[in-house]
Amino acid sequence: MADSLTLAFLDKLWRMPFSGESLEKAKYGILDYIASAFAGRADAGVMKLIRAADEEGGRPLAPVLFHGCRVNRGQSALINGFMGHALDYDDVHAEVRGHPSTVILPALIALGDRGGDGRRFLEAYIVGVEAMARIALALSNEHYERGFHNTATAGALAAAIAGAHYLDWPAERAALALGLAATQAGGLRVHFGTETKPLHAGLAAAAGIRSLLLAEADVQGSRASLDGRLGYFAVFGQGEERARAELLREDAVPRIVSPGLWHKLYPFCSAAYFGWHAAEQLGRIPLDRIEAIEIAFTGRSDAALIHQRPLNGEEGRFSIEYIAALILSGRGIRAGDFQRVPIDGEIRAYMDRMRRTNVMDEPPGVRYTRITVTLTDGGTVTAVGDRPKGSPGNPVTEAELERKFEEVVTGPNAAAIREQVLRLDEARDVRPFIGLLGEG
Amino acid sequence: MADSLTLAFLDKLWRMPFSGESLEKAKYGILDYIASAFAGRADAGVMKLIRAADEEGGRPLAPVLFHGCRVNRGQSALINGFMGHALDYDDVHAEVRGHPSTVILPALIALGDRGGDGRRFLEAYIVGVEAMARIALALSNEHYERGFHNTATAGALAAAIAGAHYLDWPAERAALALGLAATQAGGLRVHFGTETKPLHAGLAAAAGIRSLLLAEADVQGSRASLDGRLGYFAVFGQGEERARAELLREDAVPRIVSPGLWHKLYPFCSAAYFGWHAAEQLGRIPLDRIEAIEIAFTGRSDAALIHQRPLNGEEGRFSIEYIAALILSGRGIRAGDFQRVPIDGEIRAYMDRMRRTNVMDEPPGVRYTRITVTLTDGGTVTAVGDRPKGSPGNPVTEAELERKFEEVVTGPNAAAIREQVLRLDEARDVRPFIGLLGEG
């Protein structure tokens, strides 16, 4: 077993201990995924996917969250994955460089009709986050920067692993599903700023489910798909040796705890959060006092921020210029700022004075965004954002997450859902809980 | 439009002229796909996929070929793609470096219930082959050699393009489906020698169908997914500039005609066909006269031949050693040689004297396999295989394809299927023909 990297990785995951702290983090991760999905439940893309699933047909085994309808497992994973990520309101993870919960949890929810207790559900989620972070670290930043979307390319594998763990498969059988997921891994950042970005979360969750169903049907494939010269990491990453170091690294604390899930209080891309932190320190500066604004990113940490001159609030989710303009203008950020509504002239005037630079000589692991405003009177003001709200150095608290949930999730089931999530480790069967999430 | 490579490519494909010769080649391509699928119709993997589709459920709109049952479109594409490639008996294409027809035709068959005439079906197939060859050339050999399986990674895009052409979509709308396919492209050669290799053909066809259905549901994504620094060719290939040259190259003859589909008379991997040609020239050499056998491949043209010491005939599909041993032993090749039956001692003894080398200094485009036998009496005999049966320089004739069809396809519908394929350009509606293919 030690010979195969694939099996050694699964074996390590299968032996993970689960601390009380990791179980608590998992509960709050679920709470935040539910809030994010609820906020996106009526997104236009969700409605399109529901119609497409209806045309396709399927055995109604798994829920479309908050819609009171059931679809087949793959469709459920696709739609709920999209829904959680529709507003870019869901968690990220710095090591994943992508969105773990909106891939892993929809896959587990799609398997919920198989039964299983709440503790097992939480553990499978913890294993999924652990797997996705390690896979993404093994792929290295180069993978993301080349143009792959980790949420999709690492997510499909993590969804299959989490699902196999939930189904209590031995590592040997999980290796088969993992291989089927690895060969379906794909996803291009060229789609950022369109509905296909959240679709990637759904496609990854659905690919994970498809892999499990094919493995269950006994379709044969490589059980060593991460290994060697033709394996997943040689093809998509930097080869097996780097992968071995990251996948098998000994760590005292699971990655759902440290660096932990990065929860959002506002629905815009986490890559803009460092610049938001810098802008918050500068505060309001009247437009007529501003000559120019330079926004400096360490490395290529602005890669996800594809809009330098967004036309509407939806594009503004991926624009540091939009976020910084909202703060510098004194308006601040409100939940309604990220709809497909044209951006007005004042904000555009702020953005027109901005340009980006990249700081390439910082050591690895150092990340910040620095905003320097050159004033018309010749002076400059500068601020460095390195610990934005939500990031590992400045986490959103459990109380803040509960407040986000309360503000976002409405309807008669809201309190019951919240209570069941926070006591999920005591649930003897997850089916009533998942049934509750499915109600319209 | 000329600004976007994606749209320029589709525009070029959408304006393709269709010669009588290309339509004839398409008919024989369909005939050969049907024969290959019929031969694989009861393969264990096909039965597994049918059971999985049954568990998943779905609207019965499209056939499982030769099984008398209908499934949803994605399931039909998946199963029929697998079926055509199950025995590695289906066509290849030198520029595709993979299997075009078993991806493109299952996608078109899955859309057959939409109606459309036979001529349109043939044209969409020709466009699909053209697209897949150009995409694979644009990806370059490096893509395949890194570990990607072109049948899957180029196939998903070609299936979406062929389907959009069949549905008579304008290029703008096809670009949306193409982007959705590009972001689902994946497939690793690490699975060669397992059921997941033919599964790749099915997954690619199904991804093409999924892309069309998502585009039909109006899910938005990039319509320029092949373009620029984050586009498909930058991520998977050698960048946009090389892609532009290959995708937009002016050629007088469509690629289904030249170099044309490479049809197989025996179900083993085409990469072994050059060595087969060399071995045929050497003929029988008794084992006790052989000291050693060297098999030299130009470049890495043995990459697909993953078994140097296969254990059974199924692995032998991917082994030049097995093919050469069958010829040198004087047994020759029979259809039954490629089942999961252990390889006997005599053939193993031949294989044990073989080793491979790679000739890295030939100019690009030169491909051969050279077998050199060192005899126990000190002499050597050598033969070079450069025009194996089926390859562009030594094509399988239409009469040979009709004979393959007659030998393989049995049952009461065989003659009617053959006749309808060869007159498909006259069919006013493909539905009766596709209905016939679906009968059990």
PDB file of C-alpha atoms in Angstrom, chain A residues 189 266 270 279 434:
ATOM      1  CA  ARG A 189     -10.952  30.277 -15.357  1.00  0.00           C
ATOM      2  CA  TYR A 266     -20.126  40.128   1.730  1.00  0.00           C
ATOM      3  CA  SER A 270     -11.981  36.720  -1.725  1.00  0.00           C
ATOM      4  CA  ALA A 279      -9.234  50.636   1.516  1.00  0.00           C
ATOM      5  CA  ILE A 434     -31.676  16.864   4.608  1.00  0.00           C
TER       6      ILE A 434
END
